[in-house]
């Protein structure tokens, strides 16, 4: 008799984006003339950089010729991209990596969701709240998160991030966390962590033999000096952290699919017989069995980002989004909103005015100025009373949305 993985039945259905879509569709049906501005999506809108397009065309042509055709790629990914990553993303920050430490993948969602395959189910977890839902759900699916209670999953320690603590999570004290998920710059709050604060987490992990899963998907959006781009800028992090990066937000690859994960050779964890085992070897084994790699064409597309032209072009696109963020931040601040994020990340996180809940403010914006954003509570209980706007829209829409809000005041 075949049975299912019962853990899937414990997962609450995520209503967030379907609820938003349903509310917007209903409003549109009742108000066909309303011009609705969508500032809720977490997806990019600008096209790929010309250097990327050119590299992809060239790679496609190579696939048309028997001399240059490529079949299955190397298991870690092609070395030209590993090399470009090491030389461009890490060496300039004083971080030395071996080729074997870089795993090319199809994006950060897959690897942040799959990394748990190589770790014991008895590890306790620590997550910041609000949070990108993949970390929680992927652990719930294999049973590691425990049982869902009114206070959240029984095996997860939640670290609230809110205005009161400056969106800086504090170290868990109630129980030791074996696996810790951190995402900076943060989605959804758009806030960052300082080097001194990140060092506290690295020191905690080294002291307690924990592992930090560091999601740096928005690293390219950091504008201020002195904000860490990689966790490996912190001494000792290679012994306790895995870092996830993605070209999705960096270079508009949400539809192309390419990213990478760093699993340092020094990183080990305990086996049931008490011996230490390198996670790099386990992850390699896991990927060789279950992951098919990302295509040669995608590799060449990603490599093009590191060319002089490519670098300039993706920087322009990031500047476009960050100027959107600045416009919204300034306008909202001027209107008296309490605004966070938007300086080193493409997300604005604001406190709902007049004590409104996240969903009340959602309805208020949809019905009044016809603006769609994302209710903060959808990312976790500590998001209640907050609201996320993204800077990934068009300039015209950002400006128009701010005009409409001002007219309400
Ligand atoms: C968008 C995003 C990613 C990247 O996902 P991909 O699978 O690479 O497209 C990872 N982490 C967070 C927090 C994100 O918002």
Short mmCIF file of N, CA and C in Angstrom, two decimals, residues 98-158:
data_model
loop_
_atom_site.label_atom_id
_atom_site.label_comp_id
_atom_site.label_asym_id
_atom_site.label_seq_id
_atom_site.Cartn_x
_atom_site.Cartn_y
_atom_site.Cartn_z
N UNK A 98 38.02 27.96 -3.37
CA UNK A 98 38.45 26.94 -4.33
C UNK A 98 37.30 26.71 -5.32
N UNK A 99 37.67 26.25 -6.52
CA UNK A 99 36.63 25.97 -7.53
C UNK A 99 35.58 24.99 -6.98
N UNK A 100 36.04 23.99 -6.22
CA UNK A 100 35.12 22.96 -5.71
C UNK A 100 34.13 23.49 -4.67
N UNK A 101 34.37 24.70 -4.21
CA UNK A 101 33.46 25.26 -3.21
C UNK A 101 32.26 25.98 -3.84
N UNK A 102 32.32 26.15 -5.16
CA UNK A 102 31.27 26.88 -5.88
C UNK A 102 30.39 25.91 -6.66
N UNK A 103 29.13 25.85 -6.30
CA UNK A 103 28.16 24.98 -6.99
C UNK A 103 27.20 25.85 -7.80
N UNK A 104 27.27 25.74 -9.12
CA UNK A 104 26.35 26.51 -9.97
C UNK A 104 24.98 25.81 -9.94
N UNK A 105 23.93 26.61 -9.83
CA UNK A 105 22.60 26.00 -9.77
C UNK A 105 21.58 26.77 -10.60
N UNK A 106 20.32 26.40 -10.46
CA UNK A 106 19.27 27.07 -11.24
C UNK A 106 18.56 28.14 -10.41
N UNK A 107 19.19 28.58 -9.34
CA UNK A 107 18.60 29.66 -8.55
C UNK A 107 18.64 29.34 -7.07
N UNK A 108 18.43 30.36 -6.26
CA UNK A 108 18.59 30.19 -4.81
C UNK A 108 17.40 29.47 -4.16
N UNK A 109 16.23 29.54 -4.80
CA UNK A 109 15.09 28.86 -4.19
C UNK A 109 15.35 27.36 -4.11
N UNK A 110 15.85 26.77 -5.20
CA UNK A 110 16.10 25.33 -5.20
C UNK A 110 17.06 24.94 -4.09
N UNK A 111 18.20 25.62 -4.03
CA UNK A 111 19.22 25.19 -3.07
C UNK A 111 18.84 25.51 -1.62
N UNK A 112 18.21 26.66 -1.37
CA UNK A 112 17.80 26.93 0.01
C UNK A 112 16.73 25.92 0.42
N UNK A 113 15.95 25.46 -0.53
CA UNK A 113 14.92 24.47 -0.24
C UNK A 113 15.47 23.06 -0.11
N UNK A 114 16.54 22.74 -0.84
CA UNK A 114 17.06 21.37 -0.89
C UNK A 114 18.20 21.07 0.07
N UNK A 115 18.84 22.11 0.57
CA UNK A 115 20.06 21.92 1.36
C UNK A 115 19.82 21.01 2.57
N UNK A 116 18.60 21.02 3.07
CA UNK A 116 18.25 20.19 4.23
C UNK A 116 18.41 18.69 3.98
N UNK A 117 18.48 18.29 2.71
CA UNK A 117 18.67 16.86 2.38
C UNK A 117 19.89 16.26 3.07
N UNK A 118 20.94 17.08 3.26
CA UNK A 118 22.20 16.53 3.77
C UNK A 118 22.33 16.68 5.29
N UNK A 119 21.26 17.17 5.93
CA UNK A 119 21.35 17.41 7.38
C UNK A 119 20.32 16.57 8.13
N UNK A 120 20.66 16.24 9.38
CA UNK A 120 19.79 15.40 10.19
C UNK A 120 18.43 16.03 10.45
N UNK A 121 17.42 15.16 10.62
CA UNK A 121 16.07 15.66 10.87
C UNK A 121 15.91 16.13 12.31
N UNK A 122 16.90 15.79 13.16
CA UNK A 122 16.78 16.15 14.58
C UNK A 122 17.39 17.51 14.90
N UNK A 123 17.87 18.23 13.89
CA UNK A 123 18.42 19.57 14.15
C UNK A 123 17.30 20.54 14.55
N UNK A 124 17.58 21.41 15.51
CA UNK A 124 16.62 22.48 15.82
C UNK A 124 16.89 23.66 14.89
N UNK A 125 15.85 24.44 14.63
CA UNK A 125 15.94 25.49 13.62
C UNK A 125 15.73 26.87 14.22
N UNK A 126 16.30 27.86 13.54
CA UNK A 126 16.10 29.25 13.95
C UNK A 126 15.84 30.07 12.69
N UNK A 127 14.77 30.86 12.71
CA UNK A 127 14.41 31.69 11.55
C UNK A 127 14.07 33.09 12.03
N UNK A 128 14.38 34.07 11.21
CA UNK A 128 13.93 35.42 11.51
C UNK A 128 12.46 35.52 11.08
N UNK A 129 11.76 36.45 11.66
CA UNK A 129 10.34 36.63 11.36
C UNK A 129 10.09 38.13 11.22
N UNK A 130 9.55 38.61 10.09
CA UNK A 130 9.03 37.91 8.92
C UNK A 130 10.14 37.29 8.07
N UNK A 131 9.73 36.43 7.13
CA UNK A 131 10.73 35.64 6.41
C UNK A 131 10.24 35.20 5.03
N UNK A 132 11.22 34.94 4.15
CA UNK A 132 11.00 34.31 2.84
C UNK A 132 10.49 32.89 3.13
N UNK A 133 9.31 32.51 2.65
CA UNK A 133 8.64 31.29 3.14
C UNK A 133 9.35 29.96 2.81
N UNK A 134 10.26 29.94 1.86
CA UNK A 134 10.89 28.68 1.42
C UNK A 134 11.61 27.97 2.57
N UNK A 135 12.29 28.73 3.44
CA UNK A 135 13.07 28.09 4.51
C UNK A 135 12.16 27.30 5.44
N UNK A 136 11.05 27.90 5.82
CA UNK A 136 10.12 27.24 6.75
C UNK A 136 9.47 26.04 6.06
N UNK A 137 8.90 26.28 4.90
CA UNK A 137 8.11 25.23 4.25
C UNK A 137 8.96 24.02 3.87
N UNK A 138 10.19 24.25 3.40
CA UNK A 138 11.02 23.11 3.00
C UNK A 138 11.38 22.25 4.21
N UNK A 139 11.54 22.88 5.37
CA UNK A 139 11.83 22.11 6.58
C UNK A 139 10.57 21.41 7.10
N UNK A 140 9.42 22.04 6.90
CA UNK A 140 8.16 21.40 7.30
C UNK A 140 7.92 20.15 6.45
N UNK A 141 8.25 20.21 5.17
CA UNK A 141 7.99 19.09 4.25
C UNK A 141 8.73 17.81 4.62
N UNK A 142 9.89 17.94 5.25
CA UNK A 142 10.64 16.73 5.61
C UNK A 142 10.43 16.39 7.09
N UNK A 143 9.64 17.19 7.79
CA UNK A 143 9.32 16.90 9.19
C UNK A 143 10.24 17.57 10.19
N UNK A 144 11.28 18.27 9.69
CA UNK A 144 12.24 18.86 10.61
C UNK A 144 11.65 20.02 11.41
N UNK A 145 10.64 20.67 10.86
CA UNK A 145 10.05 21.83 11.55
C UNK A 145 9.18 21.41 12.73
N UNK A 146 8.84 20.12 12.81
CA UNK A 146 8.01 19.65 13.92
C UNK A 146 6.53 19.79 13.62
N UNK A 147 5.77 20.19 14.66
CA UNK A 147 4.32 20.31 14.51
C UNK A 147 3.92 21.78 14.45
N UNK A 148 2.87 22.06 13.70
CA UNK A 148 2.38 23.44 13.63
C UNK A 148 1.47 23.71 14.82
N UNK A 149 1.86 24.69 15.64
CA UNK A 149 1.07 25.07 16.81
C UNK A 149 0.60 26.52 16.61
N UNK A 150 -0.27 27.01 17.49
CA UNK A 150 -0.69 28.42 17.35
C UNK A 150 0.50 29.38 17.42
N UNK A 151 1.61 28.95 18.00
CA UNK A 151 2.80 29.80 18.10
C UNK A 151 3.81 29.53 16.99
N UNK A 152 3.40 28.80 15.98
CA UNK A 152 4.32 28.49 14.88
C UNK A 152 4.79 27.04 14.97
N UNK A 153 5.80 26.67 14.21
CA UNK A 153 6.29 25.29 14.19
C UNK A 153 7.08 25.00 15.46
N UNK A 154 6.85 23.80 16.01
CA UNK A 154 7.39 23.49 17.34
C UNK A 154 8.91 23.43 17.37
N UNK A 155 9.54 23.11 16.24
CA UNK A 155 11.00 22.96 16.26
C UNK A 155 11.74 24.18 15.70
N UNK A 156 10.99 25.27 15.50
CA UNK A 156 11.62 26.51 15.00
C UNK A 156 11.60 27.57 16.10
N UNK A 157 12.76 28.16 16.34
CA UNK A 157 12.82 29.34 17.21
C UNK A 157 12.70 30.56 16.30
N UNK A 158 11.73 31.40 16.56
CA UNK A 158 11.51 32.59 15.72
C UNK A 158 12.19 33.81 16.33
#
